[in-house]
Coordinates of C-alpha atoms and ligand atoms in Angstrom, one line a residue:
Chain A
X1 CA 6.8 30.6 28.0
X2 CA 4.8 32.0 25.5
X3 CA 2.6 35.3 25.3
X4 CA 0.9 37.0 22.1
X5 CA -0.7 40.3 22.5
X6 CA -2.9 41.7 20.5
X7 CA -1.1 40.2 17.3
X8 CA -2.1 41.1 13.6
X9 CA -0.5 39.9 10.3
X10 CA -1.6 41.9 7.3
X11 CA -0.1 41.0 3.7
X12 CA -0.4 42.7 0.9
X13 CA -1.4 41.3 -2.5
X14 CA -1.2 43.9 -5.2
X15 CA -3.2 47.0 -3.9
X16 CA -5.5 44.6 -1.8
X17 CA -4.7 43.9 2.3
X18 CA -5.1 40.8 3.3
X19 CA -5.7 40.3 7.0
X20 CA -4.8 37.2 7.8
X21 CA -4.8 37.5 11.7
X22 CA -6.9 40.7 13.5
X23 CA -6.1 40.5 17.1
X24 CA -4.7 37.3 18.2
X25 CA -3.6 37.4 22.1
X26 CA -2.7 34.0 24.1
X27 CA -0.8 33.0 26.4
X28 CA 0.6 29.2 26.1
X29 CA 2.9 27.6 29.2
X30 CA 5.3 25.1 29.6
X31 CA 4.6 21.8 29.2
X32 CA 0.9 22.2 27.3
X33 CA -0.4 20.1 24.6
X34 CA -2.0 22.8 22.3
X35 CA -4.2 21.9 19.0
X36 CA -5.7 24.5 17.0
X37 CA -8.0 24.0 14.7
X38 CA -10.0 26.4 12.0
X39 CA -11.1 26.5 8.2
X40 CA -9.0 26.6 5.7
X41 CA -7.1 29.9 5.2
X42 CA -8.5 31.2 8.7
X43 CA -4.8 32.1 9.8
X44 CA -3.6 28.9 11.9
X45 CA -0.2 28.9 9.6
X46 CA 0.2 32.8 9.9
X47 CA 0.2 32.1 13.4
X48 CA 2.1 29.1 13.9
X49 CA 4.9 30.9 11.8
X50 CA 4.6 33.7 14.3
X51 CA 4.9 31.8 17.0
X52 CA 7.6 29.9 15.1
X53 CA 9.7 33.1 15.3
X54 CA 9.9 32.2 11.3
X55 CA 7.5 35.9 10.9
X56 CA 7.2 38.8 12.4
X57 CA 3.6 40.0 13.3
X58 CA 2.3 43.1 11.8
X59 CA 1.6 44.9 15.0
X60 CA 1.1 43.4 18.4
X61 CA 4.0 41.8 20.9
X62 CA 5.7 38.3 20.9
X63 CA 7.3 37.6 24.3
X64 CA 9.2 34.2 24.3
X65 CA 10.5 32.8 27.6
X66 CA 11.1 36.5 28.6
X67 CA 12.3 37.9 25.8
X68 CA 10.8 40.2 23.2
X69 CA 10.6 38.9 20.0
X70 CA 9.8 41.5 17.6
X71 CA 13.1 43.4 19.2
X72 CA 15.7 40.5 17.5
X73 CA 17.8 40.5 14.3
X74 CA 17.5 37.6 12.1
X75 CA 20.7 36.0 13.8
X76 CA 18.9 36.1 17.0
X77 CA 15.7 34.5 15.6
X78 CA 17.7 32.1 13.7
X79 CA 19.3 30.9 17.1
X80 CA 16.2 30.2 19.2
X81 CA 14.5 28.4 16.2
X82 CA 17.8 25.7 16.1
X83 CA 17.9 25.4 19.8
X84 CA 14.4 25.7 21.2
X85 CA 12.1 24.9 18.6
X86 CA 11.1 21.9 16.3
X87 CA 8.7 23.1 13.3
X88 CA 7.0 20.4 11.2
X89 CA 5.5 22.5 8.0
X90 CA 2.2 22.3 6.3
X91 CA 4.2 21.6 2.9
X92 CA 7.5 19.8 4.5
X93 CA 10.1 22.1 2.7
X94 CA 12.9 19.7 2.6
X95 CA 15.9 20.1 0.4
X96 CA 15.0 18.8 -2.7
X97 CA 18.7 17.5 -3.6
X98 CA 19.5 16.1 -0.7
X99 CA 18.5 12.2 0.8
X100 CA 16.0 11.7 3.8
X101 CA 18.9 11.5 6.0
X102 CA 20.7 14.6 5.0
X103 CA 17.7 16.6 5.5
X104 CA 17.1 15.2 9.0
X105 CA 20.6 15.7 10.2
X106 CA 20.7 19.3 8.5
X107 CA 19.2 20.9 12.2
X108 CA 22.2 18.9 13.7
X109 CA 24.9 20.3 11.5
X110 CA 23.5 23.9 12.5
X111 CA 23.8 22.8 16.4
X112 CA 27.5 22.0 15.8
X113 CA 27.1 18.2 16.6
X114 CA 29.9 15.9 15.4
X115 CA 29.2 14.1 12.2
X116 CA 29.4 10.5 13.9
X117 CA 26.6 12.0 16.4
X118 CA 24.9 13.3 13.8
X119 CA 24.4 10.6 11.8
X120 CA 24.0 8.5 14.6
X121 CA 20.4 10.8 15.8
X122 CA 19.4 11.5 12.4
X123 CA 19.5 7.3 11.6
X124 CA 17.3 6.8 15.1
X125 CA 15.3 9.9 14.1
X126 CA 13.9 8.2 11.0
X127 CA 13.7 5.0 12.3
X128 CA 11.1 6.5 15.1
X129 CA 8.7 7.3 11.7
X130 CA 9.2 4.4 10.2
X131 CA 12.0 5.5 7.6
X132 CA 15.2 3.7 8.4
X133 CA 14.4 1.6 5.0
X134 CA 14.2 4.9 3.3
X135 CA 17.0 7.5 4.1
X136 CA 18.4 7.3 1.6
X137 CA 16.1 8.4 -0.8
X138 CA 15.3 11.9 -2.3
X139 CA 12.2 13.4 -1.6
X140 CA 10.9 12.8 -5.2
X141 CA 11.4 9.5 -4.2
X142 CA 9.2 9.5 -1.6
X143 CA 5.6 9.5 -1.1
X144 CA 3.7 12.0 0.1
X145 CA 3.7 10.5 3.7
X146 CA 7.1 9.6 3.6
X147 CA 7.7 13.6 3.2
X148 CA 5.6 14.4 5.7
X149 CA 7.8 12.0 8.6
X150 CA 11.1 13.2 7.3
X151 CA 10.0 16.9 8.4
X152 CA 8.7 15.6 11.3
X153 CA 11.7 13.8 12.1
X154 CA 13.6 16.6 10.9
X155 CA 11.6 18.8 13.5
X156 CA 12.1 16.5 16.6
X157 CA 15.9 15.7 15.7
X158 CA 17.3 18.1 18.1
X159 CA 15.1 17.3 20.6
X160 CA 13.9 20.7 21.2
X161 CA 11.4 21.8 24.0
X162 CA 8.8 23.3 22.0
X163 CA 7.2 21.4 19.2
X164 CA 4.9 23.7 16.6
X165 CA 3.4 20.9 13.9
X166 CA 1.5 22.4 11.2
X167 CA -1.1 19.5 9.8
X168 CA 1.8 16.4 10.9
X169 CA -0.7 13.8 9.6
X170 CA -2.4 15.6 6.6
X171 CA -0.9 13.1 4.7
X172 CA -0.7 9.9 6.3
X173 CA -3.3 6.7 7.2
X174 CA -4.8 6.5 10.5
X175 CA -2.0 3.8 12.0
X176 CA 0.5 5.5 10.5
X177 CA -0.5 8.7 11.4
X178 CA -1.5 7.6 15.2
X179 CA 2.3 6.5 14.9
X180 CA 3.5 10.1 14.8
X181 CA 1.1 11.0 17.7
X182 CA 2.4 8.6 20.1
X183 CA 5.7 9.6 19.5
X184 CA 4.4 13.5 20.0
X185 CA 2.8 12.0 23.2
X186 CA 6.0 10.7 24.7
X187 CA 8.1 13.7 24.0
X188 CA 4.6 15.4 25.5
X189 CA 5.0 13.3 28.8
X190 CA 9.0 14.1 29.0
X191 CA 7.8 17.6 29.7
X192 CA 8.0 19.8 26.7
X193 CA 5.2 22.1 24.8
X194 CA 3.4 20.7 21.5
X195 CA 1.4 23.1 19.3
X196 CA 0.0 21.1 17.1
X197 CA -2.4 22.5 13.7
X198 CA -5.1 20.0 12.8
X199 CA -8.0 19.5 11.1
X200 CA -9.0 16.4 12.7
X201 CA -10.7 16.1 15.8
X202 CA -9.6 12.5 16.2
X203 CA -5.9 13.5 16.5
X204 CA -7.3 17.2 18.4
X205 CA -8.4 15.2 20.7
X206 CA -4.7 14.2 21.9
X207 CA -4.3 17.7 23.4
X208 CA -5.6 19.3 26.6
X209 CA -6.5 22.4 25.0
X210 CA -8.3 23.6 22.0
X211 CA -8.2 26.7 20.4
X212 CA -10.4 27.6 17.5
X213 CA -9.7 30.2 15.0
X214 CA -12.2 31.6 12.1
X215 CA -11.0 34.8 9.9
X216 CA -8.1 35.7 11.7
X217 CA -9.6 36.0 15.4
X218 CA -9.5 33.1 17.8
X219 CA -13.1 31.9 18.3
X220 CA -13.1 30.0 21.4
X221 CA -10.0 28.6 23.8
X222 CA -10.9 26.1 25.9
X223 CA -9.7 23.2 28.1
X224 CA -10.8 19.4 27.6
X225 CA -10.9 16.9 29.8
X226 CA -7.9 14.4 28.6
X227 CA -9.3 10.8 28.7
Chain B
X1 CA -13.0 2.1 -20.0
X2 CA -9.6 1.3 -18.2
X3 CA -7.9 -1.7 -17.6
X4 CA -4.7 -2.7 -16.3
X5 CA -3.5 -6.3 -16.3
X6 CA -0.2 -7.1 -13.9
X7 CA 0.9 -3.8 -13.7
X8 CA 4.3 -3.2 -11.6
X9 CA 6.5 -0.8 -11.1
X10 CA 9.8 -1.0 -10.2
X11 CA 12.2 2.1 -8.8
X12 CA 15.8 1.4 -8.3
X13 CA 17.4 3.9 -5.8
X14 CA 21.1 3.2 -6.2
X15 CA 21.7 -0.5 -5.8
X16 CA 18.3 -1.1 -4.5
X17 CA 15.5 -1.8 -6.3
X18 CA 11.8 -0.3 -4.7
X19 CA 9.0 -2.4 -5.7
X20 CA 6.1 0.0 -5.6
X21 CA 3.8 -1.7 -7.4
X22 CA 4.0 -5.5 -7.7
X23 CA 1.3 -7.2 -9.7
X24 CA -1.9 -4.7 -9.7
X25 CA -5.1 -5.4 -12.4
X26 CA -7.8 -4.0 -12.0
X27 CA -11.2 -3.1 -14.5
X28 CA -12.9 0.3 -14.0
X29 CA -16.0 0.8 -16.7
X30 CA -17.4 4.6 -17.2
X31 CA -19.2 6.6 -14.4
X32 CA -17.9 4.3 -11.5
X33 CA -16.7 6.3 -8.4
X34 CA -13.7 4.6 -6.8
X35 CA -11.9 4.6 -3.6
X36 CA -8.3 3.8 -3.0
X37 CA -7.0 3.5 0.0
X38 CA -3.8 2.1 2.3
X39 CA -0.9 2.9 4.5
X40 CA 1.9 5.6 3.5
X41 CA 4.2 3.9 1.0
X42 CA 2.0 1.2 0.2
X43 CA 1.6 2.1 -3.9
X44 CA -1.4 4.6 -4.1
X45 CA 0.5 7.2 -6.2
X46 CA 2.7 5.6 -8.0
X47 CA -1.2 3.7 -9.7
X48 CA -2.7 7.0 -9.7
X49 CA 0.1 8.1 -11.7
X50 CA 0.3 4.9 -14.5
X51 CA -3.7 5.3 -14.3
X52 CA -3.1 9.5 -15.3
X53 CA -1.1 8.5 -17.7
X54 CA 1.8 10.3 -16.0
X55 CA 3.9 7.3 -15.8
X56 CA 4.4 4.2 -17.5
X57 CA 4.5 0.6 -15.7
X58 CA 7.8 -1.4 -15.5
X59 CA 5.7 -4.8 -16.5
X60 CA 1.9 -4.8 -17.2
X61 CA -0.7 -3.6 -19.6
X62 CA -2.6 -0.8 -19.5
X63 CA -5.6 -0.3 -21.8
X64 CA -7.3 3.2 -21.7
X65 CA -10.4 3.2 -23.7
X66 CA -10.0 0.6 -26.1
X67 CA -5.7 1.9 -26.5
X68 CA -3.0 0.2 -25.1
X69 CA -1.2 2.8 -23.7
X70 CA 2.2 1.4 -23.0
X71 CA 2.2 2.0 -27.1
X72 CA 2.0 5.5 -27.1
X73 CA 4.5 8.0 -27.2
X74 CA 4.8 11.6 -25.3
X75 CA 2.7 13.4 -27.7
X76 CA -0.3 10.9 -27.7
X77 CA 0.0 10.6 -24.1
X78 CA -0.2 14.1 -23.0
X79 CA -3.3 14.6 -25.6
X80 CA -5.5 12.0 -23.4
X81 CA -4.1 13.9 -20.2
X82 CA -5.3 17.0 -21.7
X83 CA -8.7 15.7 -23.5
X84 CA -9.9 13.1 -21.0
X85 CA -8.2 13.6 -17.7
X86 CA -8.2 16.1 -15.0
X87 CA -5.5 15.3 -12.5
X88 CA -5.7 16.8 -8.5
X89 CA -1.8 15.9 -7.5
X90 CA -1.2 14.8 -4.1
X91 CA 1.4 17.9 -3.8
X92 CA -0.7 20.2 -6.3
X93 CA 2.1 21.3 -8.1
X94 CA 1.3 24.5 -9.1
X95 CA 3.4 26.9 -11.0
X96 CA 5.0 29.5 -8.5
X97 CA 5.6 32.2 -10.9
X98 CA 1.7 32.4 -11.3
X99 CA -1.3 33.4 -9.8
X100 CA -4.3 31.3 -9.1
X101 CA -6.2 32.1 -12.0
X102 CA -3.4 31.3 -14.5
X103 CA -2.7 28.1 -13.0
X104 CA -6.2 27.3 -13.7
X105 CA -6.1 28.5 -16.9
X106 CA -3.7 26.5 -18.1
X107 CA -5.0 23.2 -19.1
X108 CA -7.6 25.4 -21.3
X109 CA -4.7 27.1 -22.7
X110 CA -3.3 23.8 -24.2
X111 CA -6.9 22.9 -25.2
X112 CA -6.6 25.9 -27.5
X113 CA -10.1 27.7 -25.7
X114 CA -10.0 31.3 -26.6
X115 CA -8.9 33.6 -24.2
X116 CA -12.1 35.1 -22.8
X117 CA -14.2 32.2 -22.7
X118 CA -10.8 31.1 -20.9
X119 CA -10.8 33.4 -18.0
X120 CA -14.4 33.2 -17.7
X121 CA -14.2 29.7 -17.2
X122 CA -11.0 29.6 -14.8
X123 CA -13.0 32.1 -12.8
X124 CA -16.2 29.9 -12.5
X125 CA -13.7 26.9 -11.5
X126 CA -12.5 29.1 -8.9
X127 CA -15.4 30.6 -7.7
X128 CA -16.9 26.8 -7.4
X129 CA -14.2 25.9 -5.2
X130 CA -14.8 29.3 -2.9
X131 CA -11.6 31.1 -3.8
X132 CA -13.0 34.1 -6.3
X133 CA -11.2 36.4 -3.7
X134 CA -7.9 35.2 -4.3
X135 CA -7.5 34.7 -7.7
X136 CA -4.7 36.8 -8.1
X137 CA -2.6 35.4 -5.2
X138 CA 0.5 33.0 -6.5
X139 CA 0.7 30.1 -4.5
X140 CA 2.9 31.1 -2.0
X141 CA 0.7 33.6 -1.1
X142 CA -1.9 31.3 -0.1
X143 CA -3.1 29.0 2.8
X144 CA -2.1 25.1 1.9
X145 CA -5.8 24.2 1.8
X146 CA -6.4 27.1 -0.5
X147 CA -3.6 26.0 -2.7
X148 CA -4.9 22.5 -2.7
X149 CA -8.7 23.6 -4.2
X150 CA -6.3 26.0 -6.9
X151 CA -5.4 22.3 -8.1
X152 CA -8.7 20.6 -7.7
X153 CA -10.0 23.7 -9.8
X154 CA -7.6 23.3 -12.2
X155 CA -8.5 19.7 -12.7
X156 CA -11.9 20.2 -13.3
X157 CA -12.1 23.7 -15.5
X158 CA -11.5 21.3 -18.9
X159 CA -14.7 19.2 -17.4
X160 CA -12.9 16.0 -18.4
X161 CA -14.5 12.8 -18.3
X162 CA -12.4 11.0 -15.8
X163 CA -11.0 13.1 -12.4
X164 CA -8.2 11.5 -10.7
X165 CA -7.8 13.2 -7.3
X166 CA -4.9 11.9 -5.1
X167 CA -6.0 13.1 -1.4
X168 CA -7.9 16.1 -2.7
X169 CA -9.0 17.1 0.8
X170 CA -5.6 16.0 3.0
X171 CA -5.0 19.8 3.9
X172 CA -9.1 20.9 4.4
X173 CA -11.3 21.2 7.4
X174 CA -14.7 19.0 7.7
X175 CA -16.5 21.7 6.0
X176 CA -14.1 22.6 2.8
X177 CA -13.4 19.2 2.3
X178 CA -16.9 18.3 2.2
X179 CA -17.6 21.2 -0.4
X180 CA -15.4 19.4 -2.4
X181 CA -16.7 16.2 -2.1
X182 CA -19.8 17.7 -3.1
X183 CA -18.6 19.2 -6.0
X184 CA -17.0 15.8 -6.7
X185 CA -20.7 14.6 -6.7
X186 CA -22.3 16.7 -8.9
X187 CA -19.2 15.6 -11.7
X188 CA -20.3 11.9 -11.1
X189 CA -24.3 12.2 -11.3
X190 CA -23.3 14.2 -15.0
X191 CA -22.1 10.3 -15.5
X192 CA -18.1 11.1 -15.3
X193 CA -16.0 8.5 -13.7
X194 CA -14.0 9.2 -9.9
X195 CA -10.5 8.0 -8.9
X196 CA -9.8 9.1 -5.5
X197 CA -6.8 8.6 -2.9
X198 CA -8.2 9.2 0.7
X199 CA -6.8 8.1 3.9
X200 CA -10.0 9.3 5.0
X201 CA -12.9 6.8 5.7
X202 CA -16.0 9.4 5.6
X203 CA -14.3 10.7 2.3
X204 CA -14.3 7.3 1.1
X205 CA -17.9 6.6 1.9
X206 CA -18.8 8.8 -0.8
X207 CA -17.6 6.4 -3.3
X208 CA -19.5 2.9 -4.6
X209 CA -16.1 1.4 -4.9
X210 CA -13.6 1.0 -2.6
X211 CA -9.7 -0.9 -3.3
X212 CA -7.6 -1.3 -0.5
X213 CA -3.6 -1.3 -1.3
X214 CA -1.2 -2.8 1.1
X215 CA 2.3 -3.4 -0.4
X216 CA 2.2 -2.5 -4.1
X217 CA -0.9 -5.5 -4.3
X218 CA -4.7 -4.6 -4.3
X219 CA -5.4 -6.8 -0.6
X220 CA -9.3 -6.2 -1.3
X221 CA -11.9 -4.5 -4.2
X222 CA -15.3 -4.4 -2.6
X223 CA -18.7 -2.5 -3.9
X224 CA -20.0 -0.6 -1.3
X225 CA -23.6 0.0 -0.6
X226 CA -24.1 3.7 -0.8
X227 CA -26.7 5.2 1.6
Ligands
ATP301 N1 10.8 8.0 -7.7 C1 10.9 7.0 -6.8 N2 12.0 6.4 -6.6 C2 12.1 5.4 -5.6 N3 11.1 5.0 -4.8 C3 9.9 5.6 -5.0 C4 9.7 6.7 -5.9 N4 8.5 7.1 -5.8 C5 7.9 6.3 -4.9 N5 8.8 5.5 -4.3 C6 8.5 4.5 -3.3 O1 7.5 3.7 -3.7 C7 6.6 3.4 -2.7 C8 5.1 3.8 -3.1 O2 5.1 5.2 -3.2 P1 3.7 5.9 -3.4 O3 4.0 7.4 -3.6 O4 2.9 5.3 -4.5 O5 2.9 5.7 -2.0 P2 1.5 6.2 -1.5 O6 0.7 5.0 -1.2 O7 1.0 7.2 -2.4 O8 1.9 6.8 -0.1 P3 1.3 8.1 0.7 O9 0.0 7.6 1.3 O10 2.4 8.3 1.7 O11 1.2 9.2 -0.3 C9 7.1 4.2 -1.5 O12 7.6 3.2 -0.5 C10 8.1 5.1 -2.0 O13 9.2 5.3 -1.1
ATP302 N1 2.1 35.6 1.7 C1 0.8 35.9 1.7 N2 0.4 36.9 0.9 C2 -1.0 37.2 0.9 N3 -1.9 36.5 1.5 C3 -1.5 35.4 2.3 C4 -0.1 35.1 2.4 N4 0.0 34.0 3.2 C5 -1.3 33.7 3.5 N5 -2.2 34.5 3.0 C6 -3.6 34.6 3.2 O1 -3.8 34.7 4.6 C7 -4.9 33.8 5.0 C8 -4.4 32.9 6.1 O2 -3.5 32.0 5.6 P1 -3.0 30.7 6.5 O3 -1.9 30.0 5.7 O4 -2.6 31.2 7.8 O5 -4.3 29.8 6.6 P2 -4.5 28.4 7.3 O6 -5.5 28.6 8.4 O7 -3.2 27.8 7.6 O8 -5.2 27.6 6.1 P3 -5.1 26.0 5.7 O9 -5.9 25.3 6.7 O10 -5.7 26.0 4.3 O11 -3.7 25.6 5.7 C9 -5.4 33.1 3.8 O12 -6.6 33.6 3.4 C10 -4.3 33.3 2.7 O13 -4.8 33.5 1.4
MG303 MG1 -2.2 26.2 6.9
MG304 MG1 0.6 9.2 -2.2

């Protein structure tokens, strides 16, 4: 459902270019449980934005369940991130002035769900992370891993097919963060796609396949053997 | 040098009240290298915060270095922030408008350093913390691990004698995070005194000290044997 060829993001910082991916090419089906892994600033959230359909590579082709990517308008984009994607960011970007629960049923409101619905899903939602106690606080009234599981509630609200988590459980404790990957792992089992960006091999180790990225370039891209 | 005696801290979120901290005292003497560590919610922050002098506790006493700091007002309370204590923030919070180097900067602007020993300093913090090459990137222009060492390198560049580094290494791989951590232990064999918030037991076995929060209470404070 997924095929990158030959993708490259380059930024530019003042009269410096910054290549933050080379020549990325992959091909990811239905129903996989990805993890990819790298050092810090090798290019795993360029990618996953890419992938996303949040960016636009710098050359290179993004086909997505048939369709050419880097060919739609930003109305287009917009309407395959509500309906078939779920995005958990590195640095959760919730709406500052709004409660946990508004944030989580903001996805919902795009979908055109009915409020009672709405609020109905976004209450379950948070309680799957842990948060019912919680929704209606602010995100500076959270802590840090509270944040983190409103986005990822936020993410898996609409109960898209394709899950792309950038670093779910950067912030969170072990059980709490094993929490959040059991939930990934049942939504896993019903039959949908996680990409998921880690740096830990204990919660890498969830997936079936790792890929490895270093300085833009994918390293290695291999199957494990699920225990 | 700091004790608190029955320290809580209360939030109240509309009609509820949050009890974040409940009834925390604790000693910590000079060039002691401490652990804290528990579950999402359960009160690491918001004690890294009182200990920062960033907040003040609802009940409770706090004495830093021989001052009872529930006595002192704004002014006095930023000067020990700026003089004593260098603060990594659990969501870095960086200023957006500028670039890496200027963040670090900053706490040596306040400590009235002239300007070139300032850059040249800010520089070093950077290059210590391997981000030389992006010192003119703002913070949106870099990786989230990236934007995390900014913060760690601004917390150090005024060498203060007390870092406090809420999950310092919560967005780096194995290898970054351990160049931190090693960083962390040069500081502490120059006799400085550690505070760190890991959800991460091999970053907490660098410590001597570790304090396990559960609940806004300290559930266990136990010396460590270091290898
Ligand atoms: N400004 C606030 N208003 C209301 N409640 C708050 C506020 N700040 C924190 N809290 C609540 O206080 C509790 C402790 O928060 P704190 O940030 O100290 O947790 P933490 O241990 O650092 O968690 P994490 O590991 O997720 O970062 C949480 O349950 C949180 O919801
Ligand atoms: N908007 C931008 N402008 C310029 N450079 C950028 C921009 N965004 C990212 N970069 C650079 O591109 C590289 C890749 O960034 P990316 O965020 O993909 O890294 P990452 O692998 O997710 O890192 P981390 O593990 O630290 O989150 C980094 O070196 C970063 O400095
Ligand atoms: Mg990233
Ligand atoms: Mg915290």
């Amino acid at each position: 459902i997924i095929t990158i060829e030959h993708v490259a993001k380059v930024y530019e910082v003042g009269a410096e270019e910054v290549h933050a991916l080379r020549d990325v090419s992959l091909k990811i089906d239905k129903n996989e449980y990805v993890a990819i892994m790298g050092p810090s600033g090798s290019g795993k959230s360029t990618l996953m934005n890419i992938l996303g359909c949040l960016d636009t590579p710098t050359r290179g082709l993004y086909n997505f369940k048939g369709h050419n990517v880097s060919e739609m308008n930003d109305n287009e984009l917009a309407k395959i991130r509500n309906k078939e994607i779920g995005f958990v960011f590195q640095t959760f970007n919730l709406l500052p002035r709004s409660d946990a629960l508004h944030n989580v049923e903001l996805p919902l409101i795009y979908a055109g769900v009915p409020a009672s619905e709405r609020k109905e899903r976004a209450i379950l939602a948070l309680e799957n992370v842990g948060l019912a106690d919680r929704m209606h606080h602010k995100p500076n009234e959270l802590s840090g891993g509270q944040r983190q599981r409103v986005a990822v509630a936020r993410a898996l609200v609409t109960r898209p097919s394709i899950i792309l988590a950038d670093e779910p459980t950067g912030n969170l404790d072990t059980k709490t963060g094993e929490d959040i990957m059991s939930l990934f792992n049942d939504i896993y089992q019903q039959g949908n796609t996680i990409i998921l960006v880690t740096h830990e091999e204990y919660i890498a180790e969830h997936a079936e396949r790792i890929i490895r990225i270093r300085d833009g370039l994918i390293e290695r891209d291999e199957n494990v053997i699920k225990r």
